[in-house]
mmCIF file of C-alpha atoms in Angstrom:
data_model
loop_
_atom_site.group_PDB
_atom_site.id
_atom_site.type_symbol
_atom_site.label_atom_id
_atom_site.label_comp_id
_atom_site.label_asym_id
_atom_site.label_seq_id
_atom_site.Cartn_x
_atom_site.Cartn_y
_atom_site.Cartn_z
ATOM 1 C CA MET A 1 0.004 -0.014 0.005
ATOM 2 C CA PRO A 2 1.577 3.287 -1.008
ATOM 3 C CA ARG A 3 1.902 5.933 1.672
ATOM 4 C CA PHE A 4 0.787 9.476 0.953
ATOM 5 C CA ASP A 5 -0.116 12.565 2.923
ATOM 6 C CA THR A 6 -2.324 14.577 0.640
ATOM 7 C CA LEU A 7 -5.463 13.915 -1.360
ATOM 8 C CA ASN A 8 -3.630 15.162 -4.499
ATOM 9 C CA GLU A 9 -0.948 12.471 -4.030
ATOM 10 C CA ALA A 10 -3.637 9.825 -3.478
ATOM 11 C CA LEU A 11 -5.505 10.891 -6.584
ATOM 12 C CA MET A 12 -2.275 10.752 -8.661
ATOM 13 C CA VAL A 13 -1.454 7.229 -7.466
ATOM 14 C CA TRP A 14 -5.098 6.122 -7.871
ATOM 15 C CA ASP A 15 -5.240 7.386 -11.455
ATOM 16 C CA ASN A 16 -2.111 5.478 -12.361
ATOM 17 C CA PRO A 17 -1.440 2.831 -9.726
ATOM 18 C CA THR A 18 1.869 1.583 -11.055
ATOM 19 C CA PRO A 19 4.578 1.258 -8.473
ATOM 20 C CA ALA A 20 6.747 3.629 -10.543
ATOM 21 C CA ARG A 21 4.095 6.326 -10.428
ATOM 22 C CA GLY A 22 3.669 5.950 -6.699
ATOM 23 C CA GLU A 23 7.343 6.282 -6.173
ATOM 24 C CA ALA A 24 7.395 9.302 -8.460
ATOM 25 C CA VAL A 25 4.835 11.024 -6.272
ATOM 26 C CA LEU A 26 6.898 10.395 -3.173
ATOM 27 C CA GLU A 27 10.007 11.557 -4.922
ATOM 28 C CA TYR A 28 8.058 14.695 -5.924
ATOM 29 C CA SER A 29 7.311 15.488 -2.238
ATOM 30 C CA ARG A 30 10.938 14.865 -1.284
ATOM 31 C CA GLU A 31 12.086 17.134 -4.122
ATOM 32 C CA LEU A 32 9.996 19.958 -2.729
ATOM 33 C CA GLU A 33 11.615 19.555 0.653
ATOM 34 C CA ARG A 34 15.076 19.446 -0.908
ATOM 35 C CA PHE A 35 14.249 22.595 -2.837
ATOM 36 C CA LEU A 36 13.108 24.472 0.295
ATOM 37 C CA ALA A 37 16.159 23.209 2.240
ATOM 38 C CA GLU A 38 18.449 24.484 -0.483
ATOM 39 C CA ILE A 39 16.852 27.901 -0.757
ATOM 40 C CA GLU A 40 15.820 28.741 2.800
ATOM 41 C CA ARG A 41 19.015 30.357 4.111
ATOM 42 C CA ARG A 42 19.439 32.652 1.187
ATOM 43 C CA ALA A 43 15.745 33.550 1.311
ATOM 44 C CA PHE A 44 16.081 34.292 5.008
ATOM 45 C CA ARG A 45 19.069 36.576 4.525
ATOM 46 C CA MET A 46 17.342 38.429 1.692
ATOM 47 C CA ALA A 47 14.257 38.913 3.847
ATOM 48 C CA GLN A 48 16.467 40.017 6.701
ATOM 49 C CA VAL A 49 18.165 42.571 4.589
ATOM 50 C CA ALA A 50 14.818 43.990 3.596
ATOM 51 C CA LEU A 51 13.115 43.809 6.981
ATOM 52 C CA ARG A 52 16.052 44.013 9.434
ATOM 53 C CA ASP A 53 14.272 41.937 12.018
ATOM 54 C CA PRO A 54 15.232 38.245 12.002
ATOM 55 C CA ASP A 55 11.953 37.102 13.533
ATOM 56 C CA ASP A 56 9.946 38.898 10.818
ATOM 57 C CA ALA A 57 12.287 37.480 8.206
ATOM 58 C CA LEU A 58 11.715 33.997 9.547
ATOM 59 C CA ASP A 59 7.951 34.521 9.541
ATOM 60 C CA VAL A 60 7.782 35.619 5.892
ATOM 61 C CA VAL A 61 10.097 32.805 4.820
ATOM 62 C CA GLN A 62 7.961 30.200 6.599
ATOM 63 C CA ASP A 63 4.792 31.748 5.177
ATOM 64 C CA ALA A 64 6.322 31.625 1.654
ATOM 65 C CA MET A 65 7.264 27.974 2.187
ATOM 66 C CA LEU A 66 3.746 27.181 3.324
ATOM 67 C CA LYS A 67 2.095 28.930 0.393
ATOM 68 C CA LEU A 68 4.387 27.296 -2.129
ATOM 69 C CA ALA A 69 3.812 23.865 -0.679
ATOM 70 C CA ARG A 70 0.075 24.375 -0.394
ATOM 71 C CA ASN A 71 -0.682 26.033 -3.671
ATOM 72 C CA TYR A 72 2.105 25.439 -6.154
ATOM 73 C CA ALA A 73 3.683 22.115 -5.234
ATOM 74 C CA SER A 74 2.035 20.445 -8.283
ATOM 75 C CA ARG A 75 3.704 22.894 -10.645
ATOM 76 C CA PRO A 76 6.868 21.808 -12.452
ATOM 77 C CA SER A 77 9.813 22.078 -10.094
ATOM 78 C CA ALA A 78 11.581 24.449 -12.504
ATOM 79 C CA GLU A 79 8.880 27.043 -11.679
ATOM 80 C CA TRP A 80 9.280 26.765 -7.848
ATOM 81 C CA ARG A 81 12.166 29.205 -7.501
ATOM 82 C CA PRO A 82 10.575 32.295 -9.148
ATOM 83 C CA LEU A 83 7.208 31.403 -7.610
ATOM 84 C CA PHE A 84 8.771 31.121 -4.143
ATOM 85 C CA TYR A 85 10.480 34.457 -4.453
ATOM 86 C CA ARG A 86 7.323 36.109 -5.777
ATOM 87 C CA ILE A 87 5.454 34.928 -2.672
ATOM 88 C CA LEU A 88 8.380 35.995 -0.452
ATOM 89 C CA GLU A 89 8.614 39.469 -1.948
ATOM 90 C CA ASN A 90 4.876 39.908 -1.626
ATOM 91 C CA GLY A 91 5.125 38.907 1.972
ATOM 92 C CA ILE A 92 7.926 41.384 2.553
ATOM 93 C CA ARG A 93 5.994 44.151 0.927
ATOM 94 C CA ASP A 94 2.874 43.362 2.949
ATOM 95 C CA LEU A 95 4.821 43.439 6.171
ATOM 96 C CA GLN A 96 6.503 46.702 5.257
ATOM 97 C CA ARG A 97 3.114 48.170 4.404
ATOM 98 C CA ARG A 98 1.663 47.033 7.734
ATOM 99 C CA ARG A 99 4.640 48.511 9.537
ATOM 100 C CA SER A 100 4.159 51.780 7.753
ATOM 101 C CA VAL A 101 0.489 51.953 8.637
ATOM 102 C CA ARG A 102 1.242 51.029 12.275
ATOM 103 C CA LYS A 103 3.899 53.677 12.427
ATOM 104 C CA ARG A 104 1.532 56.361 11.133
ATOM 105 C CA PHE A 105 -1.121 55.209 13.539
ATOM 106 C CA MET A 106 1.258 55.291 16.454
ATOM 107 C CA THR A 107 2.363 58.835 15.713
ATOM 108 C CA TRP A 108 -1.314 59.978 15.861
ATOM 109 C CA LEU A 109 -1.753 58.580 19.339
ATOM 110 C CA PRO A 110 -1.145 61.153 22.043
ATOM 111 C CA GLY A 111 1.789 60.433 24.298
ATOM 112 C CA VAL A 112 3.305 57.864 21.982
ATOM 113 C CA LYS A 113 6.644 59.103 20.739
ATOM 114 C CA GLU A 114 8.494 55.846 20.242
ATOM 115 C CA ASP A 115 9.055 54.340 16.892
ATOM 116 C CA PRO A 116 7.664 50.765 17.124
ATOM 117 C CA ASP A 117 10.367 49.577 14.771
ATOM 118 C CA ASN A 118 13.072 50.834 17.057
ATOM 119 C CA GLU A 119 12.608 48.714 20.057
ATOM 120 C CA THR A 120 14.954 48.902 23.038
ATOM 121 C CA PRO A 121 18.111 47.089 22.046
ATOM 122 C CA ASP A 122 19.112 44.035 23.851
ATOM 123 C CA PRO A 123 22.123 44.975 26.046
ATOM 124 C CA LEU A 124 23.631 41.534 25.460
ATOM 125 C CA GLU A 125 23.996 42.384 21.804
ATOM 126 C CA ASN A 126 26.601 44.917 22.657
ATOM 127 C CA VAL A 127 28.708 42.652 24.790
ATOM 128 C CA ALA A 128 31.937 41.836 23.085
ATOM 129 C CA ASP A 129 32.447 38.271 21.928
ATOM 130 C CA ALA A 130 34.937 36.350 24.013
ATOM 131 C CA ALA A 131 36.744 35.018 20.946
ATOM 132 C CA PRO A 132 38.722 37.741 19.196
ATOM 133 C CA GLU A 133 37.735 38.091 15.580
ATOM 134 C CA ILE A 134 40.460 38.222 13.007
ATOM 135 C CA PRO A 135 40.683 41.536 11.080
ATOM 136 C CA GLU A 136 39.611 39.953 7.823
ATOM 137 C CA VAL A 137 36.379 38.718 9.301
ATOM 138 C CA LEU A 138 35.767 42.101 10.812
ATOM 139 C CA MET A 139 36.326 43.799 7.563
ATOM 140 C CA GLN A 140 33.974 41.407 5.799
ATOM 141 C CA GLY A 141 31.402 42.056 8.449
ATOM 142 C CA GLN A 142 31.732 45.793 8.043
ATOM 143 C CA ALA A 143 31.569 45.511 4.263
ATOM 144 C CA MET A 144 28.361 43.442 4.528
ATOM 145 C CA GLU A 145 26.849 45.989 6.899
ATOM 146 C CA GLN A 146 27.639 48.744 4.418
ATOM 147 C CA LEU A 147 26.137 46.685 1.606
ATOM 148 C CA GLU A 148 22.968 46.005 3.647
ATOM 149 C CA ALA A 149 22.586 49.660 4.487
ATOM 150 C CA SER A 150 22.933 50.628 0.867
ATOM 151 C CA LEU A 151 20.497 47.955 -0.256
ATOM 152 C CA ARG A 152 17.921 49.204 2.245
ATOM 153 C CA SER A 153 18.281 52.736 0.905
ATOM 154 C CA LEU A 154 17.359 51.577 -2.580
ATOM 155 C CA PRO A 155 13.742 51.693 -3.797
ATOM 156 C CA ALA A 156 12.120 48.322 -3.095
ATOM 157 C CA ARG A 157 11.849 47.282 -6.714
ATOM 158 C CA GLN A 158 15.522 48.031 -7.353
ATOM 159 C CA ARG A 159 16.546 46.150 -4.221
ATOM 160 C CA GLU A 160 14.428 43.154 -5.285
ATOM 161 C CA ALA A 161 15.899 43.125 -8.808
ATOM 162 C CA PHE A 162 19.417 43.331 -7.518
ATOM 163 C CA MET A 163 19.074 40.632 -4.931
ATOM 164 C CA LEU A 164 17.195 38.212 -7.109
ATOM 165 C CA ARG A 165 19.515 38.644 -10.041
ATOM 166 C CA ASN A 166 22.820 38.959 -8.252
ATOM 167 C CA PHE A 167 22.389 36.994 -5.006
ATOM 168 C CA GLU A 168 19.950 34.288 -6.034
ATOM 169 C CA GLY A 169 21.158 34.029 -9.642
ATOM 170 C CA LEU A 170 17.762 34.225 -11.316
ATOM 171 C CA ASP A 171 17.826 35.152 -15.006
ATOM 172 C CA VAL A 172 15.892 38.099 -16.339
ATOM 173 C CA ALA A 173 12.798 36.066 -17.176
ATOM 174 C CA GLU A 174 12.717 34.338 -13.807
ATOM 175 C CA THR A 175 13.252 37.643 -12.018
ATOM 176 C CA ALA A 176 10.374 39.165 -14.027
ATOM 177 C CA THR A 177 8.177 36.250 -12.880
ATOM 178 C CA ALA A 178 9.286 36.723 -9.290
ATOM 179 C CA MET A 179 8.653 40.489 -9.343
ATOM 180 C CA GLY A 180 5.486 40.340 -11.375
ATOM 181 C CA CYS A 181 6.737 42.816 -13.999
ATOM 182 C CA SER A 182 8.155 42.809 -17.535
ATOM 183 C CA GLN A 183 11.683 41.790 -18.359
ATOM 184 C CA GLY A 184 12.402 45.330 -19.502
ATOM 185 C CA SER A 185 11.426 46.671 -16.072
ATOM 186 C CA VAL A 186 13.796 44.109 -14.449
ATOM 187 C CA LYS A 187 16.699 45.358 -16.561
ATOM 188 C CA THR A 188 15.924 48.954 -15.733
ATOM 189 C CA HIS A 189 15.564 48.343 -11.972
ATOM 190 C CA TYR A 190 18.701 46.286 -11.949
ATOM 191 C CA SER A 191 20.784 48.760 -13.876
ATOM 192 C CA ARG A 192 19.687 51.603 -11.601
ATOM 193 C CA ALA A 193 20.397 49.531 -8.523
ATOM 194 C CA VAL A 194 23.901 48.741 -9.717
ATOM 195 C CA HIS A 195 24.652 52.413 -10.504
ATOM 196 C CA THR A 196 23.385 53.595 -7.153
ATOM 197 C CA LEU A 197 25.290 50.925 -5.254
ATOM 198 C CA ARG A 198 28.387 51.671 -7.185
ATOM 199 C CA ASP A 199 28.037 55.378 -6.300
ATOM 200 C CA GLN A 200 27.510 54.574 -2.639
ATOM 201 C CA LEU A 201 29.987 51.786 -2.109
ATOM 202 C CA GLY A 202 32.605 52.429 -4.783
ATOM 203 C CA GLU A 203 34.589 54.772 -2.610
ATOM 204 C CA VAL A 204 34.291 52.649 0.499
ATOM 205 C CA TRP A 205 35.147 49.383 -1.113
ATOM 206 C CA SER A 206 37.946 50.534 -3.437
ATOM 207 C CA MET B 1 41.424 66.288 -15.026
ATOM 208 C CA SER B 2 38.158 64.986 -16.227
ATOM 209 C CA SER B 3 36.054 62.738 -14.018
ATOM 210 C CA HIS B 4 34.630 61.021 -17.069
ATOM 211 C CA VAL B 5 34.602 57.303 -16.757
ATOM 212 C CA GLU B 6 35.095 55.177 -19.836
ATOM 213 C CA PRO B 7 32.377 52.584 -20.537
ATOM 214 C CA ASN B 8 34.812 49.689 -20.159
ATOM 215 C CA ASP B 9 35.943 51.046 -16.793
ATOM 216 C CA SER B 10 32.387 51.519 -15.751
ATOM 217 C CA SER B 11 31.269 48.033 -16.738
ATOM 218 C CA SER B 12 34.299 46.426 -15.082
ATOM 219 C CA ALA B 13 33.611 48.461 -11.924
ATOM 220 C CA HIS B 14 30.006 47.260 -12.024
ATOM 221 C CA ALA B 15 31.129 43.670 -12.542
ATOM 222 C CA ALA B 16 33.475 43.998 -9.530
ATOM 223 C CA LEU B 17 30.687 45.381 -7.436
ATOM 224 C CA GLU B 18 28.359 42.532 -8.439
ATOM 225 C CA GLU B 19 31.049 39.974 -7.694
ATOM 226 C CA ARG B 20 32.064 41.402 -4.391
ATOM 227 C CA SER B 21 28.516 41.924 -3.103
ATOM 228 C CA ARG B 22 27.600 38.379 -4.159
ATOM 229 C CA ALA B 23 30.577 36.937 -2.342
ATOM 230 C CA LEU B 24 29.738 38.930 0.811
ATOM 231 C CA PHE B 25 26.128 37.798 0.694
ATOM 232 C CA HIS B 26 27.027 34.128 0.333
ATOM 233 C CA ASP B 27 29.562 34.427 3.109
ATOM 234 C CA SER B 28 26.863 35.865 5.377
ATOM 235 C CA VAL B 29 24.533 32.967 4.396
ATOM 236 C CA GLU B 30 27.258 30.428 5.238
ATOM 237 C CA SER B 31 27.969 32.042 8.563
ATOM 238 C CA LEU B 32 24.394 31.948 9.802
ATOM 239 C CA ASP B 33 24.390 30.740 13.362
ATOM 240 C CA PHE B 34 23.174 27.304 14.408
ATOM 241 C CA ALA B 35 20.091 28.652 16.142
ATOM 242 C CA THR B 36 18.881 30.391 13.003
ATOM 243 C CA ARG B 37 19.594 27.326 10.848
ATOM 244 C CA SER B 38 17.683 25.229 13.321
ATOM 245 C CA ARG B 39 14.703 27.640 13.297
ATOM 246 C CA LEU B 40 14.707 27.537 9.526
ATOM 247 C CA THR B 41 14.640 23.744 9.479
ATOM 248 C CA LYS B 42 11.733 23.734 11.961
ATOM 249 C CA ALA B 43 9.928 26.352 9.851
ATOM 250 C CA ARG B 44 10.345 24.181 6.782
ATOM 251 C CA HIS B 45 9.001 21.098 8.436
ATOM 252 C CA ALA B 46 6.135 23.042 9.951
ATOM 253 C CA ALA B 47 5.271 24.544 6.541
ATOM 254 C CA LEU B 48 5.360 21.192 4.760
ATOM 255 C CA GLU B 49 3.352 19.518 7.489
ATOM 256 C CA ALA B 50 0.735 22.302 7.597
ATOM 257 C CA ALA B 51 0.374 22.220 3.839
ATOM 258 C CA SER B 52 -0.157 18.455 3.789
ATOM 259 C CA THR B 53 -2.608 18.558 6.745
ATOM 260 C CA SER B 54 -4.642 21.451 5.404
ATOM 261 C CA ARG B 55 -5.033 19.825 1.978
ATOM 262 C CA ARG B 56 -6.323 16.610 3.572
ATOM 263 C CA PRO B 57 -10.106 16.462 3.784
ATOM 264 C CA TRP B 58 -11.533 16.619 7.244
ATOM 265 C CA PHE B 59 -12.783 13.005 7.145
ATOM 266 C CA PHE B 60 -9.189 11.876 6.555
ATOM 267 C CA ARG B 61 -7.902 13.887 9.515
ATOM 268 C CA SER B 62 -10.591 12.769 11.921
ATOM 269 C CA GLY B 63 -10.493 9.110 10.871
ATOM 270 C CA PHE B 64 -14.192 9.309 10.242
ATOM 271 C CA LEU B 65 -14.103 7.598 6.893
ATOM 272 C CA THR B 66 -14.114 3.855 7.255
ATOM 273 C CA PRO B 67 -15.807 1.206 5.143
ATOM 274 C CA ALA B 68 -18.368 0.729 7.829
ATOM 275 C CA GLY B 69 -18.900 4.488 7.949
ATOM 276 C CA VAL B 70 -19.399 4.717 4.232
ATOM 277 C CA THR B 71 -21.935 1.934 4.351
ATOM 278 C CA ALA B 72 -23.801 3.444 7.264
ATOM 279 C CA VAL B 73 -24.009 6.813 5.651
ATOM 280 C CA ALA B 74 -25.318 5.269 2.437
ATOM 281 C CA VAL B 75 -27.939 3.223 4.336
ATOM 282 C CA LEU B 76 -28.987 6.251 6.342
ATOM 283 C CA ALA B 77 -29.332 8.369 3.265
ATOM 284 C CA ALA B 78 -31.420 5.743 1.504
ATOM 285 C CA PHE B 79 -33.549 5.250 4.632
ATOM 286 C CA LEU B 80 -34.223 8.970 4.907
ATOM 287 C CA TRP B 81 -35.048 9.200 1.259
ATOM 288 C CA MET B 82 -37.431 6.275 1.329
ATOM 289 C CA GLY B 83 -39.047 7.505 4.538
ATOM 290 C CA SER B 84 -39.362 11.077 3.288
ATOM 291 C CA PRO B 85 -42.878 12.440 3.533
ATOM 292 C CA VAL B 86 -42.502 13.769 0.009
ATOM 293 C CA VAL B 87 -42.455 10.210 -1.272
ATOM 294 C CA HIS B 88 -45.813 9.518 0.286
ATOM 295 C CA SER B 89 -47.349 12.871 -0.435
ATOM 296 C CA PRO B 90 -50.721 12.619 -2.152
ATOM 297 C CA ILE B 91 -49.774 15.042 -4.854
ATOM 298 C CA THR B 92 -46.752 13.045 -5.872
ATOM 299 C CA ALA B 93 -48.579 9.773 -5.728
ATOM 300 C CA ALA B 94 -51.469 11.203 -7.632
ATOM 301 C CA ASP B 95 -49.214 12.331 -10.383
ATOM 302 C CA GLY B 96 -47.639 8.924 -10.590
ATOM 303 C CA GLN B 97 -44.278 10.606 -10.473
ATOM 304 C CA SER B 98 -42.927 9.484 -7.174
ATOM 305 C CA ASN B 99 -39.490 10.392 -5.999
ATOM 306 C CA LEU B 100 -38.769 6.700 -6.066
ATOM 307 C CA GLU B 101 -39.133 6.824 -9.831
ATOM 308 C CA ASP B 102 -36.778 9.784 -9.909
ATOM 309 C CA LEU B 103 -34.347 7.824 -7.828
ATOM 310 C CA ASP B 104 -34.747 4.963 -10.237
ATOM 311 C CA MET B 105 -33.915 7.218 -13.086
ATOM 312 C CA VAL B 106 -30.857 8.459 -11.397
ATOM 313 C CA ALA B 107 -29.899 4.952 -10.350
ATOM 314 C CA SER B 108 -30.385 3.629 -13.860
ATOM 315 C CA SER B 109 -27.668 5.942 -15.156
ATOM 316 C CA ASP B 110 -24.605 3.788 -15.495
ATOM 317 C CA ASP B 111 -22.344 6.814 -15.330
ATOM 318 C CA ALA B 112 -23.719 7.955 -12.021
ATOM 319 C CA ILE B 113 -23.471 4.527 -10.473
ATOM 320 C CA ASP B 114 -19.960 4.007 -11.744
ATOM 321 C CA MET B 115 -18.960 7.426 -10.476
ATOM 322 C CA LEU B 116 -20.453 6.817 -7.015
ATOM 323 C CA GLN B 117 -18.869 3.370 -6.821
ATOM 324 C CA ASP B 118 -15.470 4.700 -7.939
ATOM 325 C CA ASP B 119 -15.566 7.455 -5.351
ATOM 326 C CA VAL B 120 -16.406 5.144 -2.532
ATOM 327 C CA GLU B 121 -13.696 2.692 -3.550
ATOM 328 C CA PHE B 122 -11.208 5.524 -3.950
ATOM 329 C CA TYR B 123 -11.964 7.120 -0.581
ATOM 330 C CA ASP B 124 -11.806 3.719 1.092
ATOM 331 C CA TRP B 125 -8.443 2.980 -0.548
ATOM 332 C CA ALA B 126 -7.076 6.482 0.100
ATOM 333 C CA GLU B 127 -8.059 6.359 3.723
ATOM 334 C CA LYS B 128 -5.985 3.187 4.162
ATOM 335 C CA GLY B 129 -3.070 4.882 2.534
ATOM 336 C CA ALA B 130 -3.353 7.933 4.769
ATOM 337 C CA ASN B 131 -3.390 5.755 7.794
ATOM 338 C CA SER B 132 -0.622 3.451 6.754
ATOM 339 C CA GLY B 133 2.792 3.485 8.383
ATOM 340 C CA PRO B 134 5.473 6.133 7.865
ATOM 341 C CA ALA B 135 6.776 6.753 4.394
ATOM 342 C CA ALA B 136 9.735 4.654 3.388
#
């Protein structure tokens, strides 16, 4: 008796009950898990760059995983990557929009002066690490901080185009699918992002 | 001295920026701490599990669907239909068009019977698969 977890899997095996087909369905589920395992860290870092907060980044990544598994798992695996990033970018934009609304609402409230995004920092974060870091690692860390700051200063669409093309390695067509825009727009956003980053980081990095 | 940048210089500078930023990003991914990696793994498992659970019909999740359950539901439905006051209503009887005849018409359709039979067999079979042991 083949083992399956979803009605879709059961229907596929029922329609073609050969052992090979049953195995193919199981392999298909495992392939989805492998795909998510391969992509999750980069997706998390990209979300973290956009949102700053690691908990929020984790939430949007998990939500994107869930939506992909629930709604698009039956699509060809070649389509998963751009679909996943489309869901992820939508999640990031939704969260940023909610933050923006919340921030405006909080400023209207009398007596509320604090920015909800700027919570009190954890004092432990400022405690020096016991192990001394070698200068190269420190320099890399600083360079990454500068890069993140510059990426955050970009318009959202430029940041998305740059990260999807350059960090994730999507081609123009896949990036267009992920961003929900034309390939021409991707090229424009990407070119502008590179120019701006070059202007901001060229002096620092050279 | 002019600050004009030649196209070749500009494109090589852009290529260097792309390469360096990509290397920094991938280093930062590789240096993610264990706690974050663990949370990501848990998030992945939770997402896959939630997706599979939510797509499973409620009668699979509750274990409601059993062969005996299917039979009982079918018998109950037939009993209710046969015992329905509409069947014995004077108007229907007077017209000679009882619901039983309607039921016969439906039942006489080979497609409908086959479809119903297929569904019952499928759900019975699928329920066994859903309840079988862990995947190999």
